[in-house]
XYZ file of N, CA, C and O in Angstrom:
276
model
N -93.621 -45.256 -44.661
C -94.627 -44.818 -45.986
C -95.581 -45.810 -46.654
O -95.154 -46.546 -46.744
N -96.183 -45.002 -47.911
C -97.022 -45.416 -48.512
C -96.524 -46.425 -49.582
O -95.001 -46.949 -50.055
N -97.258 -46.466 -50.119
C -96.350 -47.798 -51.761
C -95.678 -47.099 -52.478
O -94.181 -47.185 -52.885
N -95.618 -45.530 -52.764
C -94.131 -45.430 -53.381
C -93.765 -44.132 -52.690
O -93.727 -42.807 -53.598
N -94.191 -44.478 -50.945
C -94.314 -42.998 -49.952
C -95.185 -41.888 -50.410
O -96.491 -42.566 -50.888
N -95.538 -40.529 -50.126
C -96.307 -39.840 -49.966
C -96.370 -39.352 -51.060
O -96.767 -37.728 -50.698
N -95.365 -38.316 -52.456
C -94.976 -38.325 -53.481
C -96.302 -37.936 -54.035
O -96.708 -38.051 -55.185
N -96.789 -39.486 -54.324
C -97.473 -39.719 -55.378
C -99.367 -39.763 -54.875
O -99.223 -40.502 -53.137
N -100.377 -39.805 -54.998
C -101.187 -40.145 -55.140
C -102.653 -41.092 -55.657
O -102.027 -40.353 -56.724
N -103.422 -41.160 -55.496
C -104.306 -42.419 -56.341
C -105.469 -41.391 -57.083
O -105.648 -40.225 -56.261
N -105.646 -41.043 -58.032
C -106.397 -39.849 -58.720
C -107.791 -40.628 -59.439
O -108.912 -40.500 -59.593
N -107.806 -41.991 -59.139
C -108.356 -42.389 -59.693
C -108.209 -44.108 -59.917
O -107.612 -44.835 -60.214
N -109.463 -44.976 -59.897
C -109.711 -46.347 -59.394
C -110.904 -47.139 -60.199
O -111.849 -46.023 -59.723
N -110.406 -48.263 -61.306
C -111.452 -48.705 -61.805
C -111.319 -49.991 -61.960
O -110.117 -50.290 -60.812
N -112.851 -50.809 -61.459
C -112.355 -52.552 -61.516
C -112.992 -52.823 -62.476
O -114.152 -52.906 -63.093
N -113.431 -54.268 -62.664
C -113.602 -55.042 -63.403
C -113.803 -54.242 -65.308
O -113.160 -54.332 -65.425
N -114.949 -54.262 -65.957
C -114.658 -53.979 -67.524
C -114.337 -52.575 -67.158
O -113.328 -52.415 -68.349
N -114.392 -52.429 -66.841
C -113.541 -50.953 -66.612
C -112.669 -50.559 -65.274
O -111.361 -49.314 -66.320
N -111.725 -51.499 -65.817
C -110.719 -51.638 -65.726
C -109.262 -51.670 -66.533
O -108.383 -50.528 -66.585
N -109.161 -51.114 -67.888
C -108.863 -51.462 -68.884
C -108.736 -49.686 -68.766
O -107.557 -49.570 -69.237
N -109.672 -48.939 -68.720
C -109.625 -47.556 -69.100
C -108.295 -47.203 -68.610
O -107.895 -46.219 -68.286
N -108.187 -47.211 -66.959
C -107.031 -47.381 -65.713
C -105.307 -46.981 -66.878
O -104.927 -46.486 -66.970
N -105.632 -48.357 -67.560
C -104.649 -47.818 -69.032
C -104.695 -47.247 -69.903
O -103.273 -47.005 -69.651
N -105.219 -47.128 -69.936
C -105.977 -45.876 -71.014
C -106.108 -44.687 -70.606
O -105.143 -44.133 -71.478
N -105.940 -44.381 -69.087
C -105.333 -42.878 -69.183
C -104.119 -43.041 -68.208
O -103.665 -41.804 -68.710
N -103.498 -44.144 -67.919
C -102.052 -43.911 -67.762
C -101.321 -43.132 -69.794
O -100.552 -42.228 -69.012
N -101.623 -44.413 -69.911
C -101.378 -44.182 -72.200
C -101.847 -42.502 -71.759
O -100.749 -41.564 -72.030
N -102.587 -42.337 -71.998
C -103.011 -39.841 -71.615
C -102.329 -39.421 -70.723
O -102.014 -38.322 -71.724
N -102.187 -39.656 -69.664
C -101.195 -38.957 -69.148
C -99.480 -38.274 -68.990
O -99.559 -38.017 -69.486
N -99.273 -39.802 -69.846
C -98.154 -40.413 -70.032
C -97.700 -39.412 -71.570
O -96.733 -38.762 -72.125
N -99.169 -39.420 -72.442
C -98.915 -38.647 -73.980
C -98.798 -37.437 -73.864
O -98.333 -36.149 -74.841
N -99.505 -36.120 -72.439
C -99.763 -35.082 -72.474
C -97.700 -35.086 -71.193
O -98.342 -34.080 -70.824
N -96.555 -36.350 -71.505
C -96.252 -35.037 -69.829
C -96.709 -35.046 -68.910
O -95.529 -34.868 -67.858
N -96.853 -35.823 -68.299
C -97.296 -36.722 -66.635
C -96.887 -37.831 -66.255
O -97.485 -38.794 -66.908
N -95.985 -37.635 -65.421
C -95.422 -38.532 -64.847
C -96.929 -39.789 -64.190
O -97.302 -38.947 -63.093
N -97.223 -41.030 -64.207
C -98.064 -41.393 -63.626
C -97.818 -43.322 -63.066
O -96.884 -42.989 -64.338
N -98.007 -43.738 -62.614
C -98.259 -44.936 -61.938
C -99.311 -46.185 -61.716
O -100.048 -45.519 -61.544
N -99.849 -47.175 -62.617
C -100.110 -47.729 -62.186
C -100.343 -49.043 -61.109
O -99.277 -49.804 -60.825
N -101.222 -49.468 -60.160
C -101.156 -49.934 -59.218
C -102.195 -51.667 -59.570
O -103.687 -51.123 -60.121
N -101.886 -52.916 -59.060
C -102.705 -53.514 -59.695
C -103.258 -54.284 -57.875
O -102.747 -54.669 -56.852
N -104.097 -54.035 -57.178
C -104.937 -54.802 -56.598
C -105.835 -55.584 -56.725
O -106.745 -55.931 -57.069
N -105.262 -56.915 -55.630
C -106.317 -57.956 -55.907
C -106.285 -58.696 -57.019
O -105.393 -58.567 -58.453
N -107.847 -59.352 -58.076
C -107.323 -59.996 -59.578
C -108.302 -58.389 -59.901
O -107.796 -58.601 -61.106
N -108.205 -57.652 -59.779
C -109.409 -56.814 -60.977
C -109.659 -55.355 -60.501
O -110.119 -54.278 -61.492
N -108.909 -54.609 -59.748
C -108.892 -52.946 -58.745
C -107.056 -53.212 -59.302
O -106.401 -52.500 -59.025
N -107.705 -51.376 -60.026
C -106.885 -50.938 -61.013
C -106.743 -49.086 -59.592
O -107.246 -49.124 -60.921
N -105.994 -48.782 -60.056
C -105.211 -47.377 -59.931
C -104.352 -47.160 -60.358
O -103.765 -47.009 -60.364
N -104.860 -45.474 -61.108
C -103.921 -45.073 -61.339
C -103.061 -44.135 -60.236
O -104.294 -43.008 -59.694
N -101.845 -43.698 -60.185
C -101.698 -42.480 -59.498
C -100.414 -41.181 -60.164
O -99.354 -41.553 -61.360
N -100.952 -40.044 -59.688
C -100.247 -38.680 -60.172
C -98.958 -38.805 -58.861
O -99.386 -38.549 -57.584
N -97.860 -37.311 -58.742
C -97.827 -36.948 -57.970
C -97.979 -36.155 -57.552
O -98.673 -34.869 -58.462
N -97.892 -35.892 -56.227
C -98.708 -34.523 -55.436
C -99.061 -33.708 -55.592
O -100.274 -32.563 -56.300
N -97.614 -33.381 -56.516
C -97.994 -31.880 -57.237
C -98.484 -31.368 -57.904
O -98.818 -30.243 -59.189
N -99.011 -32.733 -59.372
C -99.194 -32.485 -60.841
C -101.110 -32.781 -60.395
O -101.776 -33.498 -61.454
N -101.184 -33.469 -59.233
C -102.516 -33.417 -58.869
C -104.425 -32.019 -59.811
O -105.316 -32.871 -60.770
N -104.163 -31.416 -60.307
C -104.849 -30.591 -60.545
C -104.378 -30.221 -62.016
O -105.733 -30.111 -63.056
N -102.948 -30.537 -62.901
C -102.811 -31.222 -64.503
C -103.638 -32.614 -64.436
O -105.084 -32.577 -65.718
N -104.110 -32.717 -63.588
C -104.061 -34.362 -63.827
C -105.330 -33.988 -63.460
O -106.172 -35.666 -64.785
N -106.272 -33.498 -62.628
C -108.386 -33.351 -62.892
C -107.723 -32.709 -64.457
O -109.186 -33.310 -65.251
N -107.510 -32.362 -64.894
C -107.916 -31.269 -66.600
C -107.631 -32.355 -67.698
O -108.397 -32.313 -68.398
N -106.000 -33.974 -67.156
C -106.560 -34.137 -68.529
C -107.458 -35.061 -67.729
O -108.000 -36.051 -69.035
N -108.098 -35.621 -66.930
C -108.662 -36.435 -67.094
C -110.717 -35.805 -67.365
O -110.991 -37.077 -68.406
N -110.094 -34.902 -67.830
C -112.007 -34.234 -67.315
C -111.936 -35.042 -69.034
O -112.867 -34.573 -69.765
N -110.254 -34.698 -70.423
C -110.381 -34.217 -71.172
C -110.314 -35.224 -71.596
O -110.866 -35.880 -72.987
N -109.786 -36.825 -71.205
C -109.525 -37.844 -71.568
C -111.510 -38.938 -71.744
O -112.145 -39.473 -72.416
N -112.495 -38.177 -70.243
C -113.431 -38.591 -70.155
C -114.545 -37.790 -71.485
O -116.049 -38.362 -72.391
N -113.967 -37.162 -71.479
C -114.786 -36.506 -73.388
C -114.249 -36.871 -74.084
O -115.652 -36.622 -75.013
N -112.914 -37.408 -74.475
C -112.827 -38.395 -75.858
C -114.048 -39.639 -75.580
O -113.943 -40.248 -76.375
N -113.966 -40.653 -74.343
C -114.317 -41.485 -74.544
C -115.874 -41.203 -75.219
O -116.377 -40.531 -75.391
């Protein structure tokens, strides 16, 4: 199985200067009751993962997160 098994999917990946956005997005998800995990790949590539069943909710929250920025 993958890193977290097959229950988790990556919903956004950022690198470089935008990698900090992943931490903010993770906090945004958690403040809205969505379980999420952040992984670091290499030196600066970060991914935020949510459960497969929560991908639709994650998409809604990402849209509102992007509007806030």
